Short mmCIF file of C-alpha atoms and ligand atoms in Angstrom, two decimals:
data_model
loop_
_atom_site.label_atom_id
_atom_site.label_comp_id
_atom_site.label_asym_id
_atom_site.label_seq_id
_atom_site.Cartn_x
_atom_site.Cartn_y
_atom_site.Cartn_z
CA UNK A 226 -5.11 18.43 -15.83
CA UNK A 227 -2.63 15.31 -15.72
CA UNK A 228 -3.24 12.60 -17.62
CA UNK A 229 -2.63 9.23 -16.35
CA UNK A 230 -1.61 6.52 -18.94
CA UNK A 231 -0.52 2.97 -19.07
CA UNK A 232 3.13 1.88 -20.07
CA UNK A 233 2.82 -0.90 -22.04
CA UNK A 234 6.20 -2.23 -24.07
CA UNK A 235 8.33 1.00 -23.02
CA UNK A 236 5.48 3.55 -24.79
CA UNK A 237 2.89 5.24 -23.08
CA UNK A 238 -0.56 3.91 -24.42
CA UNK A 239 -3.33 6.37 -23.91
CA UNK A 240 -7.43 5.06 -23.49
CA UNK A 241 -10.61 6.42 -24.32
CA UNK A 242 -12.28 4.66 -20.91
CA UNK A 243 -10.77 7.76 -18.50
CA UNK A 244 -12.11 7.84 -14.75
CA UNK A 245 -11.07 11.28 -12.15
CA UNK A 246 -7.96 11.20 -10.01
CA UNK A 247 -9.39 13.07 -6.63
CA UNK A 248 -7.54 15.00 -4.14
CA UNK A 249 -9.22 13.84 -0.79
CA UNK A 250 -8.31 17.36 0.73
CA UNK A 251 -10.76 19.08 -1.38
CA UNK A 252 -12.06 16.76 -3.44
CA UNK A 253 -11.04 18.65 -6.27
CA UNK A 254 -9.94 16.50 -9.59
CA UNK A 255 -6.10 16.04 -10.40
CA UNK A 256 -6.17 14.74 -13.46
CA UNK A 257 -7.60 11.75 -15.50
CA UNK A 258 -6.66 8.10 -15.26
CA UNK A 259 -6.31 5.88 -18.69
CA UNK A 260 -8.05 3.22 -17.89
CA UNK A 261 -6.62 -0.39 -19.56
CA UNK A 262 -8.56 -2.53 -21.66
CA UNK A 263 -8.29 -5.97 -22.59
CA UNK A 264 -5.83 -5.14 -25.54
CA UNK A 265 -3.85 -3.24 -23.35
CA UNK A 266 -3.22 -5.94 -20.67
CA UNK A 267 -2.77 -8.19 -23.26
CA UNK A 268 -0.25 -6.22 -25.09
CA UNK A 269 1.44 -5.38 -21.69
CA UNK A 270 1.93 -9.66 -21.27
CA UNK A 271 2.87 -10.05 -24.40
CA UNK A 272 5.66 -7.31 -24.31
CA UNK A 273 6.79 -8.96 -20.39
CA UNK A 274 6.84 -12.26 -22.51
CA UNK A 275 9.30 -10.89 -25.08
CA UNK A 276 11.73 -9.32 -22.77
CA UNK A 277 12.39 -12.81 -20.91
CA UNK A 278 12.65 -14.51 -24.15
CA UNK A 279 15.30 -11.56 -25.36
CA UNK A 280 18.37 -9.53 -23.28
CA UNK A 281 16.38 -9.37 -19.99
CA UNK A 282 16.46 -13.22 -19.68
CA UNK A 283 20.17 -12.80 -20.03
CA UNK A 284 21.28 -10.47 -17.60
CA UNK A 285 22.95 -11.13 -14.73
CA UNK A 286 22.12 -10.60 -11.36
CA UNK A 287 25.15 -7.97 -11.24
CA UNK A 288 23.65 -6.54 -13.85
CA UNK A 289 20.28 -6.16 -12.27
CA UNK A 290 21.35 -5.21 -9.05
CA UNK A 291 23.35 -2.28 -11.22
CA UNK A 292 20.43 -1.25 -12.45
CA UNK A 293 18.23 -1.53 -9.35
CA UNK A 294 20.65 1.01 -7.90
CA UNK A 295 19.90 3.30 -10.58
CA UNK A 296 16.44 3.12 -10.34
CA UNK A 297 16.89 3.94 -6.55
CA UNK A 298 19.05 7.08 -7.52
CA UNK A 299 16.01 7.82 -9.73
CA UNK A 300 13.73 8.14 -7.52
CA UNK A 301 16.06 10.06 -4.89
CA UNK A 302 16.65 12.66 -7.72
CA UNK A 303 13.07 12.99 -8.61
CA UNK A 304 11.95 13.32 -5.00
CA UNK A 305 10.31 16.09 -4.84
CA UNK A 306 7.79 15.29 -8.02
CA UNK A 307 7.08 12.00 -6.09
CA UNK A 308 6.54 13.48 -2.68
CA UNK A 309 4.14 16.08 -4.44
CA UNK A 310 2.46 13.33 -6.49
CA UNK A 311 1.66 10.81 -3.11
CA UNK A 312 0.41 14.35 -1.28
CA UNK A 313 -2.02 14.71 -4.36
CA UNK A 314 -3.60 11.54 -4.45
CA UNK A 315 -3.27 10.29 -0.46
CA UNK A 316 -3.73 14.07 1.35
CA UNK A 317 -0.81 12.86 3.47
CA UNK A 318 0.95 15.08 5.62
CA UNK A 319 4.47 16.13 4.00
CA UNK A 320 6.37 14.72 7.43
CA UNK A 321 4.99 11.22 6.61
CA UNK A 322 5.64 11.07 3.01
CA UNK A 323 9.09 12.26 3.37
CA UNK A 324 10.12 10.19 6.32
CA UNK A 325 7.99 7.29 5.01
CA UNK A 326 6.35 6.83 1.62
CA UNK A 327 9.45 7.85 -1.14
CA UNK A 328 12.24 7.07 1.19
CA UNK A 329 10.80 3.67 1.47
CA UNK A 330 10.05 3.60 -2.39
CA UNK A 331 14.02 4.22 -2.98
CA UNK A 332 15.38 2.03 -0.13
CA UNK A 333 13.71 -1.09 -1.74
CA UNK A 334 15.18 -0.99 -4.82
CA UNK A 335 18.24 -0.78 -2.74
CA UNK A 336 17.65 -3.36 0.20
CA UNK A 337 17.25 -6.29 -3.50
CA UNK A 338 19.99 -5.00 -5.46
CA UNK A 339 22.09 -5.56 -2.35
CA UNK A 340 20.57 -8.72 -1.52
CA UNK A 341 21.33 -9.83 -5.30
CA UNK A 342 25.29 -9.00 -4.52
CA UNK A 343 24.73 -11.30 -1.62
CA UNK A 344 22.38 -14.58 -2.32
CA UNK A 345 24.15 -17.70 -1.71
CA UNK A 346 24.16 -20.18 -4.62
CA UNK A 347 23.77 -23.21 -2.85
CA UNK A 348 25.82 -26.19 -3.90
CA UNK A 349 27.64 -28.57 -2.07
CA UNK A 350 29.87 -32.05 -3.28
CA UNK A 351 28.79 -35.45 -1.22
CA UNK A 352 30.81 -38.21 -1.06
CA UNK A 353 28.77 -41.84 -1.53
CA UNK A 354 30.32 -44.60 -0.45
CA UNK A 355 32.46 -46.41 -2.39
CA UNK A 356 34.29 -43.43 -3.27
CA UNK A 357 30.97 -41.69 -5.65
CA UNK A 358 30.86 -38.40 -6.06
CA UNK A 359 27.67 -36.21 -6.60
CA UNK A 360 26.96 -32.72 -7.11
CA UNK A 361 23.98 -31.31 -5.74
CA UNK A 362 23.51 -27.56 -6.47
CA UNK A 363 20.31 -25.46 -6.97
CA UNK A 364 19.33 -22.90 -10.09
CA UNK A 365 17.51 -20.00 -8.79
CA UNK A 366 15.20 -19.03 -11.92
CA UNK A 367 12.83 -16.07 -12.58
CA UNK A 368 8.99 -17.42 -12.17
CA UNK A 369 7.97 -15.18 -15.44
CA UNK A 370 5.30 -12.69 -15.83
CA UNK A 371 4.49 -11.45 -12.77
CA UNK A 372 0.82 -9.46 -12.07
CA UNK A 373 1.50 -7.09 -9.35
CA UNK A 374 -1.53 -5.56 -7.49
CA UNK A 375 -1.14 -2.79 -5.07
CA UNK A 376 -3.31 -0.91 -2.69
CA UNK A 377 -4.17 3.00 -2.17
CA UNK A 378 -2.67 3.61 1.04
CA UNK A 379 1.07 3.50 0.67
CA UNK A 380 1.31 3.33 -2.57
CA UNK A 381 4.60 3.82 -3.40
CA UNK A 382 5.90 1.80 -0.83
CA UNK A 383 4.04 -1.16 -1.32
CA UNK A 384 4.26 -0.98 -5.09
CA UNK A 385 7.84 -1.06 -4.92
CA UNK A 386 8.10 -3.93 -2.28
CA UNK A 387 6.60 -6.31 -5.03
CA UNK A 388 8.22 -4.31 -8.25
CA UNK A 389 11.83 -4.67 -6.97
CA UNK A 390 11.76 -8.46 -5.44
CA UNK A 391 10.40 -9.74 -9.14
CA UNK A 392 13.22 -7.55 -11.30
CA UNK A 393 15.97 -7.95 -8.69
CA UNK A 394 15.05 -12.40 -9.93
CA UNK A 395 14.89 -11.70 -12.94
CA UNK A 396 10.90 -11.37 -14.30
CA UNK A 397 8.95 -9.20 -16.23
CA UNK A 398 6.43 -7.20 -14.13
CA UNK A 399 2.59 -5.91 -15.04
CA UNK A 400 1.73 -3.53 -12.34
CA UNK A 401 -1.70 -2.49 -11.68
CA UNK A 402 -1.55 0.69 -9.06
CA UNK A 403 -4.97 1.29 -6.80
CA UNK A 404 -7.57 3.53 -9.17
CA UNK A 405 -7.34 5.89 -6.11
CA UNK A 406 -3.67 6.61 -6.38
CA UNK A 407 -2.34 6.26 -10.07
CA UNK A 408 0.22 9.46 -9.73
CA UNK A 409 3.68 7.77 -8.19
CA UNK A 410 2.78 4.48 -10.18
CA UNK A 411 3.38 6.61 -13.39
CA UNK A 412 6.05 8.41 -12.10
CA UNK A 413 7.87 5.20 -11.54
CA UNK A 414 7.42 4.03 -15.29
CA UNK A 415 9.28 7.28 -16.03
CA UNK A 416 11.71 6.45 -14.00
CA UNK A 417 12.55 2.37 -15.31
CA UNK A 418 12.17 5.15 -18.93
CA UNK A 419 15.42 7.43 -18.07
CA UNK A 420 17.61 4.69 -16.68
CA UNK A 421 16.94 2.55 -19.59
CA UNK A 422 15.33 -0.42 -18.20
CA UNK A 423 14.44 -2.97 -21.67
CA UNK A 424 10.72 -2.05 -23.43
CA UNK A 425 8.21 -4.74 -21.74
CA UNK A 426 10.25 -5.60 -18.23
CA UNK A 427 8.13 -3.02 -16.44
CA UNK A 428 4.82 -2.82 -18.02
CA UNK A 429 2.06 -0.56 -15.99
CA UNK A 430 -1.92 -0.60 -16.17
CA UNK A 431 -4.07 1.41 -14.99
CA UNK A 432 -7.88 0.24 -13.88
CA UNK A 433 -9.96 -0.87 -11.28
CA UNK A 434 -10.55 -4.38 -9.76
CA UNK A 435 -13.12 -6.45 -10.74
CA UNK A 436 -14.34 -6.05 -14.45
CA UNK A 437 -11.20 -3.79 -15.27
CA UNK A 438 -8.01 -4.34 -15.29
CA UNK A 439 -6.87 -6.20 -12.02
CA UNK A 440 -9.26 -8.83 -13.30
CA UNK A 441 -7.91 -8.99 -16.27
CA UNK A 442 -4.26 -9.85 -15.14
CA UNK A 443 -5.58 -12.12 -12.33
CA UNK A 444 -7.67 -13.98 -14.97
CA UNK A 445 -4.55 -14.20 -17.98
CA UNK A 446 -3.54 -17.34 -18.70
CA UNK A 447 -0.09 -15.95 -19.35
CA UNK A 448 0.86 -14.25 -16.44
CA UNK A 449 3.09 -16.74 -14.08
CA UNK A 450 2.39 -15.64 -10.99
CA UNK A 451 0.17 -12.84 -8.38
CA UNK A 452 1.45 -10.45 -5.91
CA UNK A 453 -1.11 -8.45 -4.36
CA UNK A 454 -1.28 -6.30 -1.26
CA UNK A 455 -4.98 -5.10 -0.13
CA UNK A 456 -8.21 -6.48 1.05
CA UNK A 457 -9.13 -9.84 2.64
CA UNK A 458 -11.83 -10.64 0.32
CA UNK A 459 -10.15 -9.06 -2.65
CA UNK A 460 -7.54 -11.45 -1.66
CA UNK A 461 -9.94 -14.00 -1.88
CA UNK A 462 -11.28 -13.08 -5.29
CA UNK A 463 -7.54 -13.18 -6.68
CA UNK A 464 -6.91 -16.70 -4.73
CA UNK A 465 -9.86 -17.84 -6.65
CA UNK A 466 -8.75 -16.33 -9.98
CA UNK A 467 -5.42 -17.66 -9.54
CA UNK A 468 -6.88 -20.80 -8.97
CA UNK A 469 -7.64 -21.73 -12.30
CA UNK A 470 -4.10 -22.03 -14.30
CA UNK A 471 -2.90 -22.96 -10.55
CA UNK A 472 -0.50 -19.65 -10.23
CA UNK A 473 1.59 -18.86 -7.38
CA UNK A 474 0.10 -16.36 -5.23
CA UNK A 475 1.94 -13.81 -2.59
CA UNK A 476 -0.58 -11.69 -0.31
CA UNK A 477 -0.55 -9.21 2.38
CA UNK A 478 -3.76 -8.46 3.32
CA UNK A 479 -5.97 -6.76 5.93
CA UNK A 480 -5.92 -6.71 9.70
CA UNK A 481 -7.61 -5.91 13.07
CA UNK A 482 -4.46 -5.30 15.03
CA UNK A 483 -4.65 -5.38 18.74
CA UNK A 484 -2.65 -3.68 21.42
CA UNK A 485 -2.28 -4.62 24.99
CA UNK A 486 -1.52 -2.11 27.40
CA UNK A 487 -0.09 -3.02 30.86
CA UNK A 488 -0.27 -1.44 34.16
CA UNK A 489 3.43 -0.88 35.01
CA UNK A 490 4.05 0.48 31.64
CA UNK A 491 6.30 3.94 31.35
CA UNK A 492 2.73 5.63 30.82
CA UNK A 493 3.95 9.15 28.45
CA UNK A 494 6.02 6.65 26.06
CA UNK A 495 2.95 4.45 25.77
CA UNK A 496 0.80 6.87 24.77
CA UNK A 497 3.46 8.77 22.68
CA UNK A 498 3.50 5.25 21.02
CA UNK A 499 -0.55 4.24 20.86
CA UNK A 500 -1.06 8.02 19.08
CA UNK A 501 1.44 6.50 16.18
CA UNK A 502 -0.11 3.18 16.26
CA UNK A 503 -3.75 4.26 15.90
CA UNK A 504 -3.84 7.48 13.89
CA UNK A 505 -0.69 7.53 11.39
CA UNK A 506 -2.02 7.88 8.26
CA UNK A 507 -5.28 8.57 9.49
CA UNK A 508 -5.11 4.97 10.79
CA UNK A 509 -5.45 3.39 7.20
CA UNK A 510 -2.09 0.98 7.20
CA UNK A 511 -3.20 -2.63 7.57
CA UNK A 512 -0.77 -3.08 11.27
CA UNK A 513 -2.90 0.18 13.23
CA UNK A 514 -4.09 -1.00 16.30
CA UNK A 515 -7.89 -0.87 16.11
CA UNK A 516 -8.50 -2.78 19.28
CA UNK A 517 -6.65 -1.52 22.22
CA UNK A 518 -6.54 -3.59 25.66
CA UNK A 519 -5.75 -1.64 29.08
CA UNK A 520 -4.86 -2.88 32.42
CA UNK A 521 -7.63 -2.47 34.25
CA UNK A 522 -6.22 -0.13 37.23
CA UNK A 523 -5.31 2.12 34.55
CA UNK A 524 -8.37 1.88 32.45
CA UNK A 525 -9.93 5.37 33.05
CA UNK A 526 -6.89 6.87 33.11
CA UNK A 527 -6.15 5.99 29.76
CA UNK A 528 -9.24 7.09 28.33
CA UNK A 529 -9.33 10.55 29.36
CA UNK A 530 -5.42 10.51 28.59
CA UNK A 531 -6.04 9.59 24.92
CA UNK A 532 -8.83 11.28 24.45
CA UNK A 533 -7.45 14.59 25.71
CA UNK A 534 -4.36 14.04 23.29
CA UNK A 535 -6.99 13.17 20.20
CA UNK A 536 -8.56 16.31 20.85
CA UNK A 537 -5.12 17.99 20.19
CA UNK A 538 -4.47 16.29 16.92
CA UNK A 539 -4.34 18.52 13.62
CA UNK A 540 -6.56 17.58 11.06
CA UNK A 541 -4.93 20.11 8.52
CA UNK A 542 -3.44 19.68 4.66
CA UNK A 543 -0.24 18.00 3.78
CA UNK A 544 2.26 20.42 3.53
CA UNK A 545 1.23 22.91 6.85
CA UNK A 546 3.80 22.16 9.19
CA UNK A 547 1.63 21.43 12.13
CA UNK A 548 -0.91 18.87 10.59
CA UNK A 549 -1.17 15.69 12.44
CA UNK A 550 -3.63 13.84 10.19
CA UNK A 551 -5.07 14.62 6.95
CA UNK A 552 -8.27 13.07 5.29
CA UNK A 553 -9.42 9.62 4.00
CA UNK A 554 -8.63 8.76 0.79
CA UNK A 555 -11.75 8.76 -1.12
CA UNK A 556 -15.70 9.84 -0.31
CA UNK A 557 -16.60 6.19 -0.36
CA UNK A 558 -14.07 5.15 2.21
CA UNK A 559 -15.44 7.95 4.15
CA UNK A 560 -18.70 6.56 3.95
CA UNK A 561 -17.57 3.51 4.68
CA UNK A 562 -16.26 4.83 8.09
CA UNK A 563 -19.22 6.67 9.22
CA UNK A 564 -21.09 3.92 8.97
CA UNK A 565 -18.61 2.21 11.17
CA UNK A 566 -19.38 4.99 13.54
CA UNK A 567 -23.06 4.84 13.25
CA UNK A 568 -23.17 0.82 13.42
CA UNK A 569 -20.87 0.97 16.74
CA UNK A 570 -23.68 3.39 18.25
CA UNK A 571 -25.37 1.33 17.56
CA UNK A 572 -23.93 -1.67 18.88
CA UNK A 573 -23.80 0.17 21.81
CA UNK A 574 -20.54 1.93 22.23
CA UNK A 575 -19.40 5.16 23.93
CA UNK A 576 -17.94 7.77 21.98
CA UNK A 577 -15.12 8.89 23.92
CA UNK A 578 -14.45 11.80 21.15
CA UNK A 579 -15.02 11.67 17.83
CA UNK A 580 -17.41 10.13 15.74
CA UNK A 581 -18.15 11.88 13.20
CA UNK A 582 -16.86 14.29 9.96
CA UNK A 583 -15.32 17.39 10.69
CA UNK A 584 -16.30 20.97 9.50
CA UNK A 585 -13.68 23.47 8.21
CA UNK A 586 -15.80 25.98 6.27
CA UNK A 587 -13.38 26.37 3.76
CA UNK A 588 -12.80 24.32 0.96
CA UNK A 589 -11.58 21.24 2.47
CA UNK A 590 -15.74 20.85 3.17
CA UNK A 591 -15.19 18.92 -0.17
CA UNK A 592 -12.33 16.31 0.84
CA UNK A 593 -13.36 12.96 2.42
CA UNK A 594 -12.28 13.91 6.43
CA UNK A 595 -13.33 12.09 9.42
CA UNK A 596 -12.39 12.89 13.26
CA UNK A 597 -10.34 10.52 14.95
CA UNK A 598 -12.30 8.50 17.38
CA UNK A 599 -11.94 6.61 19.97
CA UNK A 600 -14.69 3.98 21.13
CA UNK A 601 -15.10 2.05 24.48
CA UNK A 602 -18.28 -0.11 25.46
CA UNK A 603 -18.39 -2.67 22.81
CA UNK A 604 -18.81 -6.86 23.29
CA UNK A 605 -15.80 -8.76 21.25
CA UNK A 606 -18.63 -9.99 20.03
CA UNK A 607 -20.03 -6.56 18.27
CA UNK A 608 -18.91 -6.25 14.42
CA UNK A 609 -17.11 -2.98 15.24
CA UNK A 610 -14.40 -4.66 17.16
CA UNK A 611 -14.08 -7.76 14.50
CA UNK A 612 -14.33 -6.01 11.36
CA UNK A 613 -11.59 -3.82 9.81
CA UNK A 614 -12.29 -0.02 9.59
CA UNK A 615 -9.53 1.10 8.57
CA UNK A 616 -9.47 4.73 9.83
CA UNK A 617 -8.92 7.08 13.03
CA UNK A 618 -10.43 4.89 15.44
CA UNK A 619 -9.77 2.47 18.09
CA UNK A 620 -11.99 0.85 20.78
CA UNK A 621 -10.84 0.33 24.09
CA UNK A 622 -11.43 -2.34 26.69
CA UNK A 623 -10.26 -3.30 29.86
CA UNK A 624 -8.67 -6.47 31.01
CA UNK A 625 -7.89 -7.93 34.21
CA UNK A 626 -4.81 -10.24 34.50
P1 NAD B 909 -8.46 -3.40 -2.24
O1 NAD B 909 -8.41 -4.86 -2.00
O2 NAD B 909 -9.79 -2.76 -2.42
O3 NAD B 909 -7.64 -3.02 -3.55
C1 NAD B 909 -6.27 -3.34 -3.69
C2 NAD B 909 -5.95 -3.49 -5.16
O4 NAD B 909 -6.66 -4.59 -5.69
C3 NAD B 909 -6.35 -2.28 -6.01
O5 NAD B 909 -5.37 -2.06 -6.98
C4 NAD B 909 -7.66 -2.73 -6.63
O6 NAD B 909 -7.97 -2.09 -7.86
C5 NAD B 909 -7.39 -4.21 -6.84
N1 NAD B 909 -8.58 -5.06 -6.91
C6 NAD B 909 -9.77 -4.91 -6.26
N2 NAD B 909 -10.61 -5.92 -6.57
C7 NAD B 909 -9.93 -6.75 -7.42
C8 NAD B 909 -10.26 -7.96 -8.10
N3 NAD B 909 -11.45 -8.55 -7.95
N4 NAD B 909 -9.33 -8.52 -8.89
C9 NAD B 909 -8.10 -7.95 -9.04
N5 NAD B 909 -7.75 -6.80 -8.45
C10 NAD B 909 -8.64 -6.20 -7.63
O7 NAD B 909 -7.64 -2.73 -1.07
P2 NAD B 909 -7.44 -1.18 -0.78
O8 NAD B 909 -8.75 -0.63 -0.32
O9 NAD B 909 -6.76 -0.56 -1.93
O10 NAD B 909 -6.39 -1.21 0.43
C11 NAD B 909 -6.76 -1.31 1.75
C12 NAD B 909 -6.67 -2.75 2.24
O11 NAD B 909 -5.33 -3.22 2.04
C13 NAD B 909 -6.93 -2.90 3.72
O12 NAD B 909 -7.70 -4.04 3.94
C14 NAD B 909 -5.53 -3.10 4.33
O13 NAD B 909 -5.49 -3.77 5.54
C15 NAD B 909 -4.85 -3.85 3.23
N6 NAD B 909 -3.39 -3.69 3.33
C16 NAD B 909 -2.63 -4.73 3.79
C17 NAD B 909 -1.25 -4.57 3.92
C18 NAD B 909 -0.38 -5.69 4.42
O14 NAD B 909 0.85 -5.57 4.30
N7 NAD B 909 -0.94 -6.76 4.95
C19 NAD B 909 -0.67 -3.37 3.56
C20 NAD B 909 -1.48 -2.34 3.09
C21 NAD B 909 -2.85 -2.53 2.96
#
């Protein structure tokens, strides 16, 4: 069993709160998560604190973007224990998470250590009249302590799009990773470990939201600033938080993307392009296209076009070479999207195909699957076409023009 701890002050701090890491292919447990108490956080802030007020405050942004390089190089030479790690916890097919996920996790390290080479100091001399001279330039100065907050469903992606913007200027990071998907989170502490990154710069926690350890860091009064990535109304909840010692806040949050298909479109690249945009990841990134508008001369064609391709799709585990899709990531979000299913029966929908959970008879009858689905029949007004899912499912309408 792996165990899961927090790295807090460049040491790895161990808890006797411990909650399952789950594969969703099988349900099977991975390991066991540390989970971060109040001392912990605290220590983890106070440790951030100390490395701005020591060397880290000094460096340079050549030095930083030297090191953000190496951190990249890190993570390229430990590939392979990343990609297994994001297969463990997400059930992601191996094409995705190595065209995608760690690629992506490298390359942003990368994309801020080059913009660091390359950010313009702005300064510039004016001339008053009467022959004055004045110098107007600007600083650019790390914000602090920053609380990072990441979600389950890319999560070394989005982890490192906040992690590598707040070192590349400069601040000390605590990262919280999603309780789903601690494994890449702690493989990226060992990573700022080898390439010698100063004890408390990169601090991470492990925990849940509310009443664990995102709570915590939204609540302390000595973290700077919030970056979070996940739900609308945990977004809320943080805004709220954050509201109290007035900290700057950066959120991406969730959506209900729509797409709009027209009736002179080239029709085998659209749908090449609608499979992508509804099911990657088992349609649980926050730009899928849940609501999908068609032309309506090619309405029906559409349907049974889609449909006949979703029948095709995979459902298989991450590393067979012909899986398409693998599962949810966790028995409640499973539930969750059932009873999407059920309420937009309810609402009155048509389902096309799909609709329900899948059986294998082997021992993925333990993972969190659904079938993709595809929906058609619904008002705007009905709560299945407003709300969020966030899995293999679209609805489709017709428009006129
Ligand atoms: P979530 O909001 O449930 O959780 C995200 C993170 O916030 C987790 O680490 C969680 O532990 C933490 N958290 C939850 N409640 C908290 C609280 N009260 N205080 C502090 N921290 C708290 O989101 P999720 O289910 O992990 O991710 C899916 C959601 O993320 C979807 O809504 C999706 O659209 C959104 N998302 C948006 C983007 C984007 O770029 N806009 C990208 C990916 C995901």
């Amino acid at each position: 069993m792996k165990q899961f701890k927090n790295y807090v002050d460049g040491r790895w701090v161990g808890s006797d709160r411990r909650f399952a890491d789950v594969n969703p292919v099988d349900g099977e447990r991975i390991g066991d998560v540390h989970e971060a108490d109040r001392a912990t956080v605290d220590e983890a802030v106070r440790a951030a604190r100390r490395a701005l007020a020591g060397a880290w405050g000094r460096t340079s942004p050549t030095d930083r973007s030297a090191l953000l390089y190496r951190i990249a190089d890190e993570i390229d030479r430990r590939s392979e224990d990343f990609l297994e790690a994001e297969m463990q916890d997400t059930g992601k097919p191996l094409s995705m998470v190595r065209s995608i996920d760690v690629p992506r996790g490298a390359a942003n390290f990368r994309a801020f250590a080059d913009l660091l080479k390359t950010a313009p100091l702005e300064s510039h001399m004016l001339h008053l009249p009467g022959g004055a001279r004045a110098l107007n330039y600007a600083v650019r100065k790390p914000l602090g302590v920053i609380g990072v907050i990441s979600p389950w469903n890319l999560p070394l992606l989005l982890l490192t799009w906040k992690v590598a913007p707040a070192l590349a200027c400069g601040n000390a990071v605590v990262a919280k990773p999603s309780e789903e998907t601690p494994g890449t989170a702690t493989l990226l502490a060992e990573v700022m470990d080898a390439v010698g990154l100063p004890p408390g710069v990169f601090n991470l926690v492990h925990g849940f939201g509310a009443g664990s350890a995102g709570e915590l860091i939204t609540h302390h009064p000595d973290i700077d600033a919030i970056t979070f990535t996940g739900e609308s109304a945990t977004g809320s909840a943080i805004m709220r938080a954050a509201a109290d010692g007035v900290k700057p806040v950066s959120f991406e949050l969730g959506g209900k993307n729509a797409a709009i298909v027209f009736a002179d479109c080239d029709f085998e690249k659209m749908l090449d392009g609608m499979m992508r945009a509804v099911f990657l990841n088992s349609g649980q990134i926050c730009l899928c296209s849940e609501r999908v508008y068609v032309e309506r001369p090619l309405y029906e064609k559409f349907c049974g076009a889609l449909a006949s391709r979703v029948r095709r799709l995979k459902l298989g585990r991450p590393r067979d070479a012909d899986t398409d899709m693998g599962p949810l990531i966790s028995a409640e979000h499973r539930d969750k999207v059932l009873g999407y299913f059920r309420l937009a029966r309810e609402e009155g929908a048509r389902v096309v195909v799909g609709g329900g959970a899948p059986a294998f008879h082997d021992d993925r009858d333990g993972g969190f699957w659904v079938e993709p689905t595809v929906l058609t029949g619904l008002a705007e007004s009905a709560r299945c076409v407003r709300e969020e899912i966030f899995g293999p499912v679209c609805h489709v309408a017709p428009f006129d023009r």
